[in-house]
Coordinates of C-alpha atoms in Angstrom, one line a residue:
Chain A
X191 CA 32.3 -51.8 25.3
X192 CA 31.9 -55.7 25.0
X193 CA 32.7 -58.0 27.8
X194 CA 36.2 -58.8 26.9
X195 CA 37.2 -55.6 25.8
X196 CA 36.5 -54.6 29.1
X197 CA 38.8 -57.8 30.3
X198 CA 41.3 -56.6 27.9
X199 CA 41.2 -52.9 29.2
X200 CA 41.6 -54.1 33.2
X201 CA 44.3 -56.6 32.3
X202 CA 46.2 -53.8 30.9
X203 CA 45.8 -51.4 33.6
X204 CA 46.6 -54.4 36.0
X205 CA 49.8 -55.0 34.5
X206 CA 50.3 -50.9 33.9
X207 CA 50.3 -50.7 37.9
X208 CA 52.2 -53.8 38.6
X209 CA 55.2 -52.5 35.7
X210 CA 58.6 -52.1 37.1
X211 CA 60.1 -50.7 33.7
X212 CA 57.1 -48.1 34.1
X213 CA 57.7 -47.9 38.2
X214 CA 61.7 -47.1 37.5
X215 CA 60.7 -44.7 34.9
X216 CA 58.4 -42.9 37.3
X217 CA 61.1 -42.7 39.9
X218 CA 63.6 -41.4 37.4
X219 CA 61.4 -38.4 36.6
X220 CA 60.4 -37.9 40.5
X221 CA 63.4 -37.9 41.6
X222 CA 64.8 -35.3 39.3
X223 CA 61.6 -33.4 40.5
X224 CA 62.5 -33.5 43.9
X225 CA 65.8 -32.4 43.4
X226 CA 64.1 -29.2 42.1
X227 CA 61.9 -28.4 44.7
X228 CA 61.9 -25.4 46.1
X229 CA 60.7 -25.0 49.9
X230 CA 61.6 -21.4 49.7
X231 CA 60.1 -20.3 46.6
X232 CA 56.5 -22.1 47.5
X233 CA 56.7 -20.6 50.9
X234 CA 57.6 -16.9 49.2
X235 CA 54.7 -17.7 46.5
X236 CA 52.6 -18.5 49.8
X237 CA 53.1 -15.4 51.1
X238 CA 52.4 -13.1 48.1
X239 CA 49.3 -15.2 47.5
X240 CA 48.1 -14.2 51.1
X241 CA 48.7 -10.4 50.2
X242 CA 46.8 -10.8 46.9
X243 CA 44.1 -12.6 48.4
X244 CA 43.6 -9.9 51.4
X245 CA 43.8 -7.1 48.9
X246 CA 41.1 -8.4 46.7
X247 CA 38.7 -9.2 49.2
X248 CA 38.7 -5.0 50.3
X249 CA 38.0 -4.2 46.6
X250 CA 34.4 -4.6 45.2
X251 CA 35.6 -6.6 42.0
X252 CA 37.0 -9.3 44.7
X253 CA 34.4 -9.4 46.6
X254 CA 31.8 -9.5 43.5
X255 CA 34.1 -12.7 42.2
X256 CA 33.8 -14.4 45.2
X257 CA 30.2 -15.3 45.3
X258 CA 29.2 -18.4 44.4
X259 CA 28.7 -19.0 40.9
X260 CA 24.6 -19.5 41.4
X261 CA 24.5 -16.2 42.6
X262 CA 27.0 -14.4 40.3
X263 CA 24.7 -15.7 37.8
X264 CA 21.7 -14.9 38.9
X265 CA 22.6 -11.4 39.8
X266 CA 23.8 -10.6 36.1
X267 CA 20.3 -12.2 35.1
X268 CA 18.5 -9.6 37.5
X269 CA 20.5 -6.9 35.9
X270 CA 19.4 -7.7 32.6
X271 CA 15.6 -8.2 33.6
X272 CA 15.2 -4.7 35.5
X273 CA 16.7 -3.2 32.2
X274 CA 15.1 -4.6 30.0
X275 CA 11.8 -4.2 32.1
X276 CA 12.4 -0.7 32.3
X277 CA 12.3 -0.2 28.7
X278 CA 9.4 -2.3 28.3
X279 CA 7.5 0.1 31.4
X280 CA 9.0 3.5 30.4
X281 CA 9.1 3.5 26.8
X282 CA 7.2 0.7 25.6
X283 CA 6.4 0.0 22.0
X284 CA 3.2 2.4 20.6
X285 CA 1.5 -0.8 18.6
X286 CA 1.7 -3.5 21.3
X287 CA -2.3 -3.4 20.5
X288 CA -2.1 -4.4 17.3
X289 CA 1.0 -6.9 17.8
X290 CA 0.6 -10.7 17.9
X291 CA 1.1 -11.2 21.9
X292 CA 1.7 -15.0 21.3
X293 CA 4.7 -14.4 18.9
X294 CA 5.9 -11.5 21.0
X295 CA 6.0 -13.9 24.1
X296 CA 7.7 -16.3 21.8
X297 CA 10.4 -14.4 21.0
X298 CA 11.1 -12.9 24.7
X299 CA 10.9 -16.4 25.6
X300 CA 13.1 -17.8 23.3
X301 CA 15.6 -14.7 23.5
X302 CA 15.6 -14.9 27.3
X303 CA 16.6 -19.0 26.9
X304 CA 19.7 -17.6 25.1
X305 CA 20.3 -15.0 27.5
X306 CA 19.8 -17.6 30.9
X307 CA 22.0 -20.0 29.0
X308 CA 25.2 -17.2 27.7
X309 CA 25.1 -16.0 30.9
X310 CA 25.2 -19.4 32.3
X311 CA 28.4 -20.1 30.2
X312 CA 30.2 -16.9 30.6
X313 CA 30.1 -17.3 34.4
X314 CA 31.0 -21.0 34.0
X315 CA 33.7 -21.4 37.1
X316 CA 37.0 -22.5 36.7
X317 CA 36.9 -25.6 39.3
X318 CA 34.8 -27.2 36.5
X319 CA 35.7 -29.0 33.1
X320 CA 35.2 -26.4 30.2
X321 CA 31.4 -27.8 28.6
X322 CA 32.9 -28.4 25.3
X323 CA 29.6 -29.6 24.3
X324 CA 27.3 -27.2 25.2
X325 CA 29.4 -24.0 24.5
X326 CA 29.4 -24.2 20.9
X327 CA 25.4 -24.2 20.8
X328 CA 24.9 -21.5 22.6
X329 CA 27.5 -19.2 21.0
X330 CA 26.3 -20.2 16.9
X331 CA 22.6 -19.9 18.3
X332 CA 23.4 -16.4 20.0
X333 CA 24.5 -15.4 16.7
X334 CA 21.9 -17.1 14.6
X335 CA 19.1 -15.9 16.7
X336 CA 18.3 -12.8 16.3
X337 CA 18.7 -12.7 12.7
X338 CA 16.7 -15.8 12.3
X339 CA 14.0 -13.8 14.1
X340 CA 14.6 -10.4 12.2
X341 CA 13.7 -12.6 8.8
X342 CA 10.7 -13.7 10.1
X343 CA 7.8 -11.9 8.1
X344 CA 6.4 -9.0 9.4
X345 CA 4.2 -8.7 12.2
X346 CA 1.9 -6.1 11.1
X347 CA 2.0 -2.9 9.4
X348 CA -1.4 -1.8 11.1
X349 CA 0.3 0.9 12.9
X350 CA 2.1 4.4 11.4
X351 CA 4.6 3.6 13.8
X352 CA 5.4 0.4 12.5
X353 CA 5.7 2.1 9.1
X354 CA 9.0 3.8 9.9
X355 CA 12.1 3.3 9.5
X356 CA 12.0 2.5 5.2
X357 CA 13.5 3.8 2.4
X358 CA 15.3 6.8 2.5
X359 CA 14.7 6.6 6.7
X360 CA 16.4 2.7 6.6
X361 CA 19.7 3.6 7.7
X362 CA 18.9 7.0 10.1
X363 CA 16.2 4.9 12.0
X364 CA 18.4 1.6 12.3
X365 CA 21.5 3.8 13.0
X366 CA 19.1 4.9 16.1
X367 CA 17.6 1.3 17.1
X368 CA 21.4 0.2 17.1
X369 CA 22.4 2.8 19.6
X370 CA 20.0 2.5 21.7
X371 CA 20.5 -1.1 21.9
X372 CA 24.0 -0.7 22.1
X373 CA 24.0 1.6 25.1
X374 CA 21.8 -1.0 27.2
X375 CA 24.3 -3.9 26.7
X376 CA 27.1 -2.6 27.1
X377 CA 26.6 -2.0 31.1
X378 CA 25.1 -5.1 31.0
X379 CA 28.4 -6.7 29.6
X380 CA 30.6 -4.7 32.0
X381 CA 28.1 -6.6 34.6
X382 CA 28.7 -9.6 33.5
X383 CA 32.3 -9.2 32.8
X384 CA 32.5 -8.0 36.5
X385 CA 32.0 -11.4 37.3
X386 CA 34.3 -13.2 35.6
X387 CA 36.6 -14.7 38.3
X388 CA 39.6 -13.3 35.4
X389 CA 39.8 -16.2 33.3
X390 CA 40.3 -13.2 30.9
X391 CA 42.2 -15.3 28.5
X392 CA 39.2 -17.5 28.4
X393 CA 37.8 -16.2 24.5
X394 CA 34.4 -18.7 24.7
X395 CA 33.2 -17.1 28.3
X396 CA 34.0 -13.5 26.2
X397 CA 31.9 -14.2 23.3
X398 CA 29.3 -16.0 25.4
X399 CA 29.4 -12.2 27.3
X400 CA 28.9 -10.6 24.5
X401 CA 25.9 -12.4 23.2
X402 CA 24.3 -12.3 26.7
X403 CA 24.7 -8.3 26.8
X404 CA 23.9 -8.2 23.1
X405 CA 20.4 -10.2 23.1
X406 CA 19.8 -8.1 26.0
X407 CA 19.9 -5.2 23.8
X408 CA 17.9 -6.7 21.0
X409 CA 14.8 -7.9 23.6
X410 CA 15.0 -4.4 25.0
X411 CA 14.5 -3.2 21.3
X412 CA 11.9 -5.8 21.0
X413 CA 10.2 -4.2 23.7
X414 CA 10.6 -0.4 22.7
X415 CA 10.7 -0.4 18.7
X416 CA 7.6 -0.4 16.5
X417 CA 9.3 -0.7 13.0
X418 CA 8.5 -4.4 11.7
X419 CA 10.2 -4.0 8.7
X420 CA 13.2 -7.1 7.8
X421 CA 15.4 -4.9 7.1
X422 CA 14.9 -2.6 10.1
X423 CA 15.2 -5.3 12.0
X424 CA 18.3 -7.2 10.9
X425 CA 20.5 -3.4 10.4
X426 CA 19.3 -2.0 13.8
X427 CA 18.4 -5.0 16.2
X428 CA 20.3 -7.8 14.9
X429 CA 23.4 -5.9 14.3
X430 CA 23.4 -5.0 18.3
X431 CA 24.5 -9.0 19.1
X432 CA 26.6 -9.4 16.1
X433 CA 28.7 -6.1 16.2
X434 CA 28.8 -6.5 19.8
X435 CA 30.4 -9.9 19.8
X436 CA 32.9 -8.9 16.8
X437 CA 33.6 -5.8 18.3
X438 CA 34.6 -7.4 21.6
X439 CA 36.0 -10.8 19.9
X440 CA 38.5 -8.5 18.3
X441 CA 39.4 -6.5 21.3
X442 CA 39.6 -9.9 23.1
X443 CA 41.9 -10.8 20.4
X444 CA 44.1 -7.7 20.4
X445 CA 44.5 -7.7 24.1
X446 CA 45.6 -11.4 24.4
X447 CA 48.0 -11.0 21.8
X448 CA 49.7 -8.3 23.4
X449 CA 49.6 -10.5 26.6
X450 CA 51.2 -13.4 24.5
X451 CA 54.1 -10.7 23.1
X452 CA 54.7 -9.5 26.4
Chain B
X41 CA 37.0 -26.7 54.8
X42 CA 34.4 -24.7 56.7
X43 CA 37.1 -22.8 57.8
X44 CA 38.8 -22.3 54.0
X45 CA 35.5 -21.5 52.9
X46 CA 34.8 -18.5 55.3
X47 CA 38.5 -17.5 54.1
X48 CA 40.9 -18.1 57.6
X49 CA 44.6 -17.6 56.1
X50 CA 45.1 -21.1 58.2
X51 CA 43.2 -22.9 56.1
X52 CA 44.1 -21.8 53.2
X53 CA 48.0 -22.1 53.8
X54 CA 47.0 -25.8 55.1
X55 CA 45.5 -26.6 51.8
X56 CA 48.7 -24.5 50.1
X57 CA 51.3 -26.7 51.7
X58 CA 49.5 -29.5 51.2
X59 CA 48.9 -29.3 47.1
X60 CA 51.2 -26.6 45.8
X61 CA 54.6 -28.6 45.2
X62 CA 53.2 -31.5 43.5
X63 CA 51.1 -29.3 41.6
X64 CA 53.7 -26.7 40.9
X65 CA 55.9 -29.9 39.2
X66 CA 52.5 -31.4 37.3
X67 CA 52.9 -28.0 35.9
X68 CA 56.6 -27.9 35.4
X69 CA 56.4 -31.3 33.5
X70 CA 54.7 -29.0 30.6
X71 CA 55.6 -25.6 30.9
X72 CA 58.6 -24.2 29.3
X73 CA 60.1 -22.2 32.3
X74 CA 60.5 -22.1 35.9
X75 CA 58.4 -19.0 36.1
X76 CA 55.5 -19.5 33.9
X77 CA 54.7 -22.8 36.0
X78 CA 55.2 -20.6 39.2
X79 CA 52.4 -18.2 37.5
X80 CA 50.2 -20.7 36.7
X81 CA 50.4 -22.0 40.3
X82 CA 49.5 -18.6 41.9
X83 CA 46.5 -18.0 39.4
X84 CA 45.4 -21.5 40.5
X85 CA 45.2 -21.2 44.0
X86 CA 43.7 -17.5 43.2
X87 CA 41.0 -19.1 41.2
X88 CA 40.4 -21.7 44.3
X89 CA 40.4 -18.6 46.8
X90 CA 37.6 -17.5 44.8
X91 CA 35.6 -19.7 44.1
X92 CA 35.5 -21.2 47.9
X93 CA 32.0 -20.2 48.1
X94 CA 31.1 -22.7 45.5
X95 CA 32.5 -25.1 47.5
X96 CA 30.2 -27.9 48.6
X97 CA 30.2 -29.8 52.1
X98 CA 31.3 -33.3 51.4
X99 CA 32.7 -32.8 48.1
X100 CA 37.1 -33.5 46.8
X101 CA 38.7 -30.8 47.2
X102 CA 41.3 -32.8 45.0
X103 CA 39.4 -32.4 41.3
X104 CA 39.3 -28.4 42.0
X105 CA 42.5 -28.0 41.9
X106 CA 43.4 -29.9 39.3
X107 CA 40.5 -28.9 37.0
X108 CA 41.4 -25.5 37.6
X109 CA 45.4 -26.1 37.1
X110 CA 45.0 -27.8 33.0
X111 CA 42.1 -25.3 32.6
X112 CA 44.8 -23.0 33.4
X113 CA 47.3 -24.7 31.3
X114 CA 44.6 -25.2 28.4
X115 CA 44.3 -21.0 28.1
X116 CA 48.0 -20.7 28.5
X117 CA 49.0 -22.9 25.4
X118 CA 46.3 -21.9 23.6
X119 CA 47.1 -18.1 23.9
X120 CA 50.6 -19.1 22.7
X121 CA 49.2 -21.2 20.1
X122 CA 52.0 -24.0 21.0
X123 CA 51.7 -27.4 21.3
X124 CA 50.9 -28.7 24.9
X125 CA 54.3 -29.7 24.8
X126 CA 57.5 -29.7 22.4
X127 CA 60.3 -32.0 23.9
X128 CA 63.3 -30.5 22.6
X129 CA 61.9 -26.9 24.0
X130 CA 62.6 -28.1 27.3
X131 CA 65.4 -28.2 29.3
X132 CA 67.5 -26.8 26.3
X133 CA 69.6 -24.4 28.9
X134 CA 69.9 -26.8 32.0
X135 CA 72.9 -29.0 32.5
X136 CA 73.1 -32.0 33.9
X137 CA 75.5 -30.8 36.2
X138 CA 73.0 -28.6 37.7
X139 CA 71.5 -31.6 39.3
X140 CA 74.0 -33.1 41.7
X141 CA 71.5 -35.3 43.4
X142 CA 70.1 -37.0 40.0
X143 CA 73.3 -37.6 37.9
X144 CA 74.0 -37.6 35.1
X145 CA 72.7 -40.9 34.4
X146 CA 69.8 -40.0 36.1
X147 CA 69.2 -36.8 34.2
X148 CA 69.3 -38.6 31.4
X149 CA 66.6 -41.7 32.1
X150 CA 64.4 -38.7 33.7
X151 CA 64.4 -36.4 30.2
X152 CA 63.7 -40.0 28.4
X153 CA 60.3 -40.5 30.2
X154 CA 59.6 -36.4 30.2
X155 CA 60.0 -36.9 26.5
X156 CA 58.0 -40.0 26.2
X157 CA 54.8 -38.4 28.1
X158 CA 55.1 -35.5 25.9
X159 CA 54.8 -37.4 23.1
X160 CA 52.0 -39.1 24.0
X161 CA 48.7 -37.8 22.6
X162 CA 46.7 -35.2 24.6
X163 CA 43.6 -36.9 25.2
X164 CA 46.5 -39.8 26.9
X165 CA 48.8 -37.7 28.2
X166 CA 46.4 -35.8 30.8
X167 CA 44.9 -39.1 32.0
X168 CA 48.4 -40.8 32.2
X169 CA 49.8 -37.9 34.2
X170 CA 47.0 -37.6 36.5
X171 CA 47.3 -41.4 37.4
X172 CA 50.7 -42.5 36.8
X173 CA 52.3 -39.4 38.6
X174 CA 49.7 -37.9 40.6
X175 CA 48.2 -41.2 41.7
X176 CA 44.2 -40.3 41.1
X177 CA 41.7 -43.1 40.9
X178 CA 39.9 -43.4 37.7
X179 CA 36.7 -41.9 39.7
X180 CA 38.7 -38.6 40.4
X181 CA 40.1 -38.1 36.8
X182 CA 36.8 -38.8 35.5
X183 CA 35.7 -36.1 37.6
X184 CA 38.2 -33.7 36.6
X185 CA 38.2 -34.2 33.0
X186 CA 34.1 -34.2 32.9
X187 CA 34.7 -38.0 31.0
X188 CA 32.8 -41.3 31.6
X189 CA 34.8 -43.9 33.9
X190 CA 35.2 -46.2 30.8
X191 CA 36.5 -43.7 28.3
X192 CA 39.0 -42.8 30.8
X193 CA 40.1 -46.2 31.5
X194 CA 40.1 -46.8 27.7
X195 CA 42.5 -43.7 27.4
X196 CA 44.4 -44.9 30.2
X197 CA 45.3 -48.4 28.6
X198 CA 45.9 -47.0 25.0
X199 CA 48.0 -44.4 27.2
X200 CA 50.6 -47.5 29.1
X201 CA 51.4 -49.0 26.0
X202 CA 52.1 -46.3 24.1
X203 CA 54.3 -45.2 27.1
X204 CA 55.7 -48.0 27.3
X205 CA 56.4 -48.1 23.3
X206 CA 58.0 -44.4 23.9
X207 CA 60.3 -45.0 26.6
X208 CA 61.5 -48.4 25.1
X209 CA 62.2 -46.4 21.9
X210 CA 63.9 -43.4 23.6
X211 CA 66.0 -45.3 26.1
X212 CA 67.3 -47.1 22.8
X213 CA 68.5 -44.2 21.7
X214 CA 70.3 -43.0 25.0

């Protein structure tokens, strides 16, 4: 802004305050306002507030909402680690011998910067202004991710293992990846969803749920499934985040429609 | 706040009484009825309940509220998929009459400028109502809108004169 733009811009406001047309107009409008206010009906409103507010601090959804957002955070990013290090500990994936370590701790890396940062977003509290900016980013990217790393080319074909899950066994063997993956974010979207503070109309913190819980699924697949084939990868790993966030866009959909028909 | 923060039902009612009417007719400017600016209220304060552990020593109250109230009206209208606001929705079943204190006059000049700030622009209209009616400095509505100081000055000023262009335009017409 030059100079006397600037000059320009404070003169105006100056004059803004200093407006009696404006000042009368303002009046108008307040005074109308006052003759509607309502003593009784705040002071009723008060009082069923304080009920709902006592009630929901003696459930465990209340009092899970009620931690800070740091920790609400960081608790759904715990829940995701143990899981997904469970996998990685109880059934880990046969050919980690013959598997490039460096791109495998690439992609956890760059899977768990989406996770961090969905999570991050789908706790975002209310109190703040919605980050228009950053939401958009994380919610294409969450998308774009994993198939972008399901194209990459193979990472070896050294194992039997790794052999699987082609041709005729394509569709049985992703059919089972998906499930698997499915079945491990889903708790971990109920998690996260627990923590909403039930801006449940809110569709961006939704979606940003759903990729968090989905990616979740797809590093715990990372972590557990040989097969290294593309297509493998993109029907039976990828599909986890995408069908999970369409799935659960459209029952977010669905549900506030019926809230806005109601 | 220490006290509203380890939840004492006085401290919360303090900050109720002291926030919820003005809020409650910030809301009513925009919202069709009555009752959905009543709901809107209840889930504000609800949201501030809950999220009083995020609360930081030293830091506005104030901007909480209000971020949380038009994030609350943003979801609302966007579930709806209506405008932010449609003048001739409003009012459509209220008399005059109804308002013995205001008049009919009164009424009248009052629906002019509730019309006028509707028909402002939203990026305007949010910044004009925060500091024309609810008195914020810059600084604060910066801090609720997440906007630089300038731009929100700049949205102010375009704000006044097309304010000032609406109401001379609608009060012509009364």
């Amino acid at each position: 802004m030059t100079p006397d733009r600037n000059d320009d811009i404070e003169a105006g406001l100056q004059q803004a305050a200093h407006d009696p047309a404006l000042e009368a107009a303002r009046d108008a409008l307040r005074a109308r306002e006052q003759s509607r206010r309502d003593d009784d009906a705040l002071a009723e409103l008060r009082a069923s507030m304080n009920q709902a507010r006592h009630a929901e601090a003696s459930t465990v959804i209340g009092r899970a909402r009620a931690l800070s957002t740091p920790t609400r955070a960081l608790v759904a990013l715990i829940v995701i680690f143990v899981a997904v290090s469970a996998v990685a500990a109880v059934t880990p994936r046969p050919d980690l011998a013959m598997y490039p370590l460096v791109r495998l701790a690439m992609i956890g890396a760059a899977m768990t910067a989406v996770i961090a940062s969905a999570v991050r977003l789908a706790t975002w509290p209310m109190h703040r202004p919605k980050p228009r900016r950053l939401w958009p980013w994380i919610l294409v990217g969450g998308v774009i991710a994993p198939l972008l790393l399901a194209v990459l080319p193979e990472a070896h074909t050294g194992h039997v293992a790794s052999l699987g899950g082609r041709g005729a066994a394509l569709i049985p063997a992703a059919a089972r990846c998906y499930a698997f993956g499915t079945a491990l974010a889903l708790p971990v979207l109920l998690v996260i969803r627990l923590f909403d503070r039930g801006a449940h109309a809110s569709w961006w913190r939704a979606g940003l749920a759903a990729i968090a819980a989905g990616m979740a699924g797809d590093l715990a697949l990372q972590m557990h499934c040989p097969i290294t084939s593309i297509p493998h990868l993109l029907l039976g790993h990828a599909s986890v985040v995408v069908a999970l966030l369409g799935v659960y866009a459209l029952a977010h959909w669905l549900w506030t429609r019926r809230q806005s028909a109601s | 706040m220490e006290a509203f923060v380890a939840g004492s039902d006085d401290a919360f009612n303090a900050i109720f009484d002291r926030y919820a009417a003005r809020l409650h007719a910030m809301l009513r400017r925009s919202l069709p009825t009555d009752e959905d600016a009543r709901d809107l209220l209840q889930q504000t304060f609800l949201h501030l309940h809950r999220a009083r552990h995020d609360f930081k020593p030293g830091a506005r109250l104030r901007p909480w509220l209000y971020t949380i109230a038009l994030n609350l009206k943003r979801e609302y209208f966007r579930k709806r998929k209506r405008r932010p606001e449609t003048p001739l929705d409003f009012d459509r079943h209220r008399e005059p009459s109804v308002e013995p204190d205001v008049g009919r006059g009164g009424y009248e000049h009052a629906e002019a400028v509730r019309q006028a700030v509707a028909a402002l622009p939203d990026s305007m209209r949010t910044v004009i109502e925060l500091h024309w009616f609810e008195e914020l400095p810059f600084s604060e509505i910066a801090e609720t809108l997440d906007l630089g100081l300038s731009a929100v000055k700049v949205r102010a000023h375009r704000g006044y004169k097309k304010l000032r262009d609406l109401l001379a335009a609608l009060e012509g017409n009364l």
